[in-house]
PDB file of C-alpha atoms in Angstrom:
ATOM      1  CA  UNK A  17      12.842   3.947  -1.413  1.00 93.00           C
ATOM      2  CA  UNK A  18      10.646   2.293   1.163  1.00 95.00           C
ATOM      3  CA  UNK A  19       8.498  -0.806   0.726  1.00 97.00           C
ATOM      4  CA  UNK A  20       5.499  -1.526   2.920  1.00 97.00           C
ATOM      5  CA  UNK A  21       5.162  -5.281   3.341  1.00 97.00           C
ATOM      6  CA  UNK A  22       3.410  -8.068   5.146  1.00 96.00           C
ATOM      7  CA  UNK A  23       6.024 -10.875   5.405  1.00 94.00           C
ATOM      8  CA  UNK A  24       3.253 -13.475   5.008  1.00 95.00           C
ATOM      9  CA  UNK A  25       2.353 -12.069   1.573  1.00 94.00           C
ATOM     10  CA  UNK A  26       3.832 -13.882  -1.451  1.00 95.00           C
ATOM     11  CA  UNK A  27       3.670 -10.710  -3.608  1.00 96.00           C
ATOM     12  CA  UNK A  28       5.673  -8.850  -0.945  1.00 97.00           C
ATOM     13  CA  UNK A  29       8.288 -11.591  -0.810  1.00 96.00           C
ATOM     14  CA  UNK A  30       8.526 -11.611  -4.618  1.00 96.00           C
ATOM     15  CA  UNK A  31       9.003  -7.838  -4.662  1.00 97.00           C
ATOM     16  CA  UNK A  32      11.793  -8.063  -2.064  1.00 97.00           C
ATOM     17  CA  UNK A  33      13.501 -10.846  -4.033  1.00 97.00           C
ATOM     18  CA  UNK A  34      13.442  -8.713  -7.187  1.00 96.00           C
ATOM     19  CA  UNK A  35      14.705  -5.607  -5.346  1.00 96.00           C
ATOM     20  CA  UNK A  36      17.549  -7.667  -3.883  1.00 97.00           C
ATOM     21  CA  UNK A  37      18.383  -9.210  -7.278  1.00 96.00           C
ATOM     22  CA  UNK A  38      18.618  -5.689  -8.738  1.00 94.00           C
ATOM     23  CA  UNK A  39      20.825  -4.494  -5.872  1.00 95.00           C
ATOM     24  CA  UNK A  40      18.315  -1.818  -4.904  1.00 94.00           C
ATOM     25  CA  UNK A  41      18.696   0.205  -1.722  1.00 93.00           C
ATOM     26  CA  UNK A  42      15.459   0.210   0.224  1.00 95.00           C
ATOM     27  CA  UNK A  43      13.951   0.248   3.679  1.00 96.00           C
ATOM     28  CA  UNK A  44      11.413  -2.373   4.719  1.00 97.00           C
ATOM     29  CA  UNK A  45       8.381  -1.296   6.688  1.00 97.00           C
ATOM     30  CA  UNK A  46       6.291  -4.037   8.206  1.00 97.00           C
ATOM     31  CA  UNK A  47       3.166  -1.929   8.186  1.00 97.00           C
ATOM     32  CA  UNK A  48       1.142  -4.358  10.319  1.00 96.00           C
ATOM     33  CA  UNK A  49       3.626  -3.748  13.162  1.00 96.00           C
ATOM     34  CA  UNK A  50       4.652  -0.163  12.319  1.00 97.00           C
ATOM     35  CA  UNK A  51       1.155   1.029  11.472  1.00 97.00           C
ATOM     36  CA  UNK A  52       0.901   4.193   9.366  1.00 97.00           C
ATOM     37  CA  UNK A  53      -1.253   6.962  10.779  1.00 97.00           C
ATOM     38  CA  UNK A  54      -3.979   8.768   8.885  1.00 98.00           C
ATOM     39  CA  UNK A  55      -1.690  11.611   7.759  1.00 98.00           C
ATOM     40  CA  UNK A  56       0.876   9.135   6.487  1.00 96.00           C
ATOM     41  CA  UNK A  57      -1.808   7.218   4.567  1.00 97.00           C
ATOM     42  CA  UNK A  58      -3.006  10.505   3.033  1.00 98.00           C
ATOM     43  CA  UNK A  59       0.578  11.307   1.960  1.00 97.00           C
ATOM     44  CA  UNK A  60       1.035   7.883   0.360  1.00 97.00           C
ATOM     45  CA  UNK A  61      -2.330   8.169  -1.401  1.00 97.00           C
ATOM     46  CA  UNK A  62      -1.211  11.529  -2.820  1.00 97.00           C
ATOM     47  CA  UNK A  63       2.026   9.919  -4.033  1.00 95.00           C
ATOM     48  CA  UNK A  64       0.071   7.004  -5.526  1.00 96.00           C
ATOM     49  CA  UNK A  65      -2.489   9.292  -7.138  1.00 96.00           C
ATOM     50  CA  UNK A  66      -5.207   7.023  -5.736  1.00 97.00           C
ATOM     51  CA  UNK A  67      -8.130   7.162  -3.348  1.00 98.00           C
ATOM     52  CA  UNK A  68      -8.289   5.083  -0.143  1.00 98.00           C
ATOM     53  CA  UNK A  69     -10.862   2.677  -1.596  1.00 98.00           C
ATOM     54  CA  UNK A  70      -8.409   1.979  -4.454  1.00 97.00           C
ATOM     55  CA  UNK A  71      -5.898   0.441  -2.018  1.00 97.00           C
ATOM     56  CA  UNK A  72      -8.382  -1.312   0.276  1.00 97.00           C
ATOM     57  CA  UNK A  73      -8.451  -5.097   0.447  1.00 96.00           C
ATOM     58  CA  UNK A  74     -12.238  -5.496   0.499  1.00 94.00           C
ATOM     59  CA  UNK A  75     -12.134  -9.296   0.842  1.00 94.00           C
ATOM     60  CA  UNK A  76     -10.480  -9.168   4.284  1.00 94.00           C
ATOM     61  CA  UNK A  77     -12.588 -10.156   7.302  1.00 95.00           C
ATOM     62  CA  UNK A  78     -12.282  -6.642   8.768  1.00 95.00           C
ATOM     63  CA  UNK A  79     -13.650  -5.146   5.549  1.00 97.00           C
ATOM     64  CA  UNK A  80     -16.671  -7.405   5.734  1.00 96.00           C
ATOM     65  CA  UNK A  81     -17.185  -6.611   9.441  1.00 96.00           C
ATOM     66  CA  UNK A  82     -17.067  -2.873   8.675  1.00 97.00           C
ATOM     67  CA  UNK A  83     -19.346  -3.270   5.656  1.00 97.00           C
ATOM     68  CA  UNK A  84     -16.858  -1.430   3.417  1.00 95.00           C
ATOM     69  CA  UNK A  85     -18.507  -2.599   0.203  1.00 93.00           C
ATOM     70  CA  UNK A  86     -21.515  -0.473   1.152  1.00 96.00           C
ATOM     71  CA  UNK A  87     -19.519   2.677   1.982  1.00 97.00           C
ATOM     72  CA  UNK A  88     -19.783   5.584  -0.452  1.00 98.00           C
ATOM     73  CA  UNK A  89     -16.680   6.184  -2.562  1.00 97.00           C
ATOM     74  CA  UNK A  90     -16.702   9.964  -2.655  1.00 97.00           C
ATOM     75  CA  UNK A  91     -14.827  12.962  -1.272  1.00 96.00           C
ATOM     76  CA  UNK A  92     -17.151  13.189   1.729  1.00 97.00           C
ATOM     77  CA  UNK A  93     -16.307   9.616   2.757  1.00 97.00           C
ATOM     78  CA  UNK A  94     -12.548   9.804   2.123  1.00 98.00           C
ATOM     79  CA  UNK A  95     -11.594  10.478   5.761  1.00 98.00           C
ATOM     80  CA  UNK A  96     -13.765   7.583   6.944  1.00 97.00           C
ATOM     81  CA  UNK A  97     -11.935   5.220   4.554  1.00 98.00           C
ATOM     82  CA  UNK A  98      -8.533   6.548   5.675  1.00 98.00           C
ATOM     83  CA  UNK A  99      -9.478   6.059   9.327  1.00 98.00           C
ATOM     84  CA  UNK A 100     -10.492   2.462   8.534  1.00 98.00           C
ATOM     85  CA  UNK A 101      -7.112   1.798   6.880  1.00 98.00           C
ATOM     86  CA  UNK A 102      -5.231   3.295   9.832  1.00 98.00           C
ATOM     87  CA  UNK A 103      -7.349   1.351  12.305  1.00 97.00           C
ATOM     88  CA  UNK A 104      -7.157  -1.913  10.362  1.00 97.00           C
ATOM     89  CA  UNK A 105      -3.819  -1.928   8.490  1.00 97.00           C
ATOM     90  CA  UNK A 106      -4.460  -5.428   7.154  1.00 96.00           C
ATOM     91  CA  UNK A 107      -6.903  -3.704   4.782  1.00 97.00           C
ATOM     92  CA  UNK A 108      -4.059  -1.850   3.022  1.00 97.00           C
ATOM     93  CA  UNK A 109      -3.105  -3.330  -0.343  1.00 96.00           C
ATOM     94  CA  UNK A 110       0.494  -4.500  -0.474  1.00 96.00           C
ATOM     95  CA  UNK A 111       3.281  -4.124  -1.235  1.00 97.00           C
ATOM     96  CA  UNK A 112       3.502  -0.362  -1.632  1.00 97.00           C
ATOM     97  CA  UNK A 113       6.800   1.103  -2.766  1.00 96.00           C
ATOM     98  CA  UNK A 114       7.509   4.786  -2.246  1.00 92.00           C
ATOM     99  CA  UNK A 115      10.058   5.750  -4.878  1.00 88.00           C
ATOM    100  CA  UNK A 116      12.819   8.309  -4.487  1.00 85.00           C
ATOM    101  CA  UNK A 117      11.203  10.616  -7.067  1.00 89.00           C
ATOM    102  CA  UNK A 118       8.263  11.313  -4.734  1.00 91.00           C
ATOM    103  CA  UNK A 119       5.844   8.859  -6.350  1.00 93.00           C
ATOM    104  CA  UNK A 120       4.581   5.518  -5.083  1.00 95.00           C
ATOM    105  CA  UNK A 121       3.278   2.298  -6.608  1.00 95.00           C
ATOM    106  CA  UNK A 122       1.271  -0.690  -5.507  1.00 96.00           C
ATOM    107  CA  UNK A 123       3.888  -3.235  -6.565  1.00 95.00           C
ATOM    108  CA  UNK A 124       1.891  -6.441  -6.973  1.00 93.00           C
ATOM    109  CA  UNK A 125       3.605  -7.350 -10.250  1.00 94.00           C
ATOM    110  CA  UNK A 126       7.197  -7.626 -11.414  1.00 94.00           C
ATOM    111  CA  UNK A 127       6.500  -4.803 -13.878  1.00 95.00           C
ATOM    112  CA  UNK A 128       5.387  -2.482 -11.065  1.00 94.00           C
ATOM    113  CA  UNK A 129       8.509  -3.272  -9.012  1.00 95.00           C
ATOM    114  CA  UNK A 130      10.681  -2.559 -12.057  1.00 94.00           C
ATOM    115  CA  UNK A 131       8.819   0.722 -12.585  1.00 92.00           C
ATOM    116  CA  UNK A 132       9.578   1.708  -8.970  1.00 91.00           C
ATOM    117  CA  UNK A 133      13.230   0.830  -9.544  1.00 91.00           C
ATOM    118  CA  UNK A 134      13.379   2.987 -12.663  1.00 90.00           C
ATOM    119  CA  UNK A 135      11.781   5.911 -10.803  1.00 85.00           C
ATOM    120  CA  UNK A 136      14.375   5.617  -8.049  1.00 78.00           C
ATOM    121  CA  UNK A 137      17.293   5.534 -10.472  1.00 74.00           C
ATOM    122  CA  UNK A 138      16.410   8.871 -12.093  1.00 59.00           C
TER     123      UNK A 138
END
């Protein structure tokens, strides 16, 4: 499995601590440095079963500068949202764990991290 993190994020650090405590094998991706492209974001959204606005941190300064709260949340605007996430990776909700079974989770809680672990053990 892979986990997308921002090392400054307490939820990311908590997720890593839990993964380590469980002896999980994983790869860390510091997505602010190793920025995912639009196609990669689309693939992760498919795995999450979510839309780009579902994983957008709308309280970030960049979100306010872009006026994201006013953007339509529909199929016609999906590519615009994805481009914003690729162009401003700080807007991406974290941590995201891509599990070995092909799914992904936004792992902001211990329960979500444990769910990712169970999906990877199958």
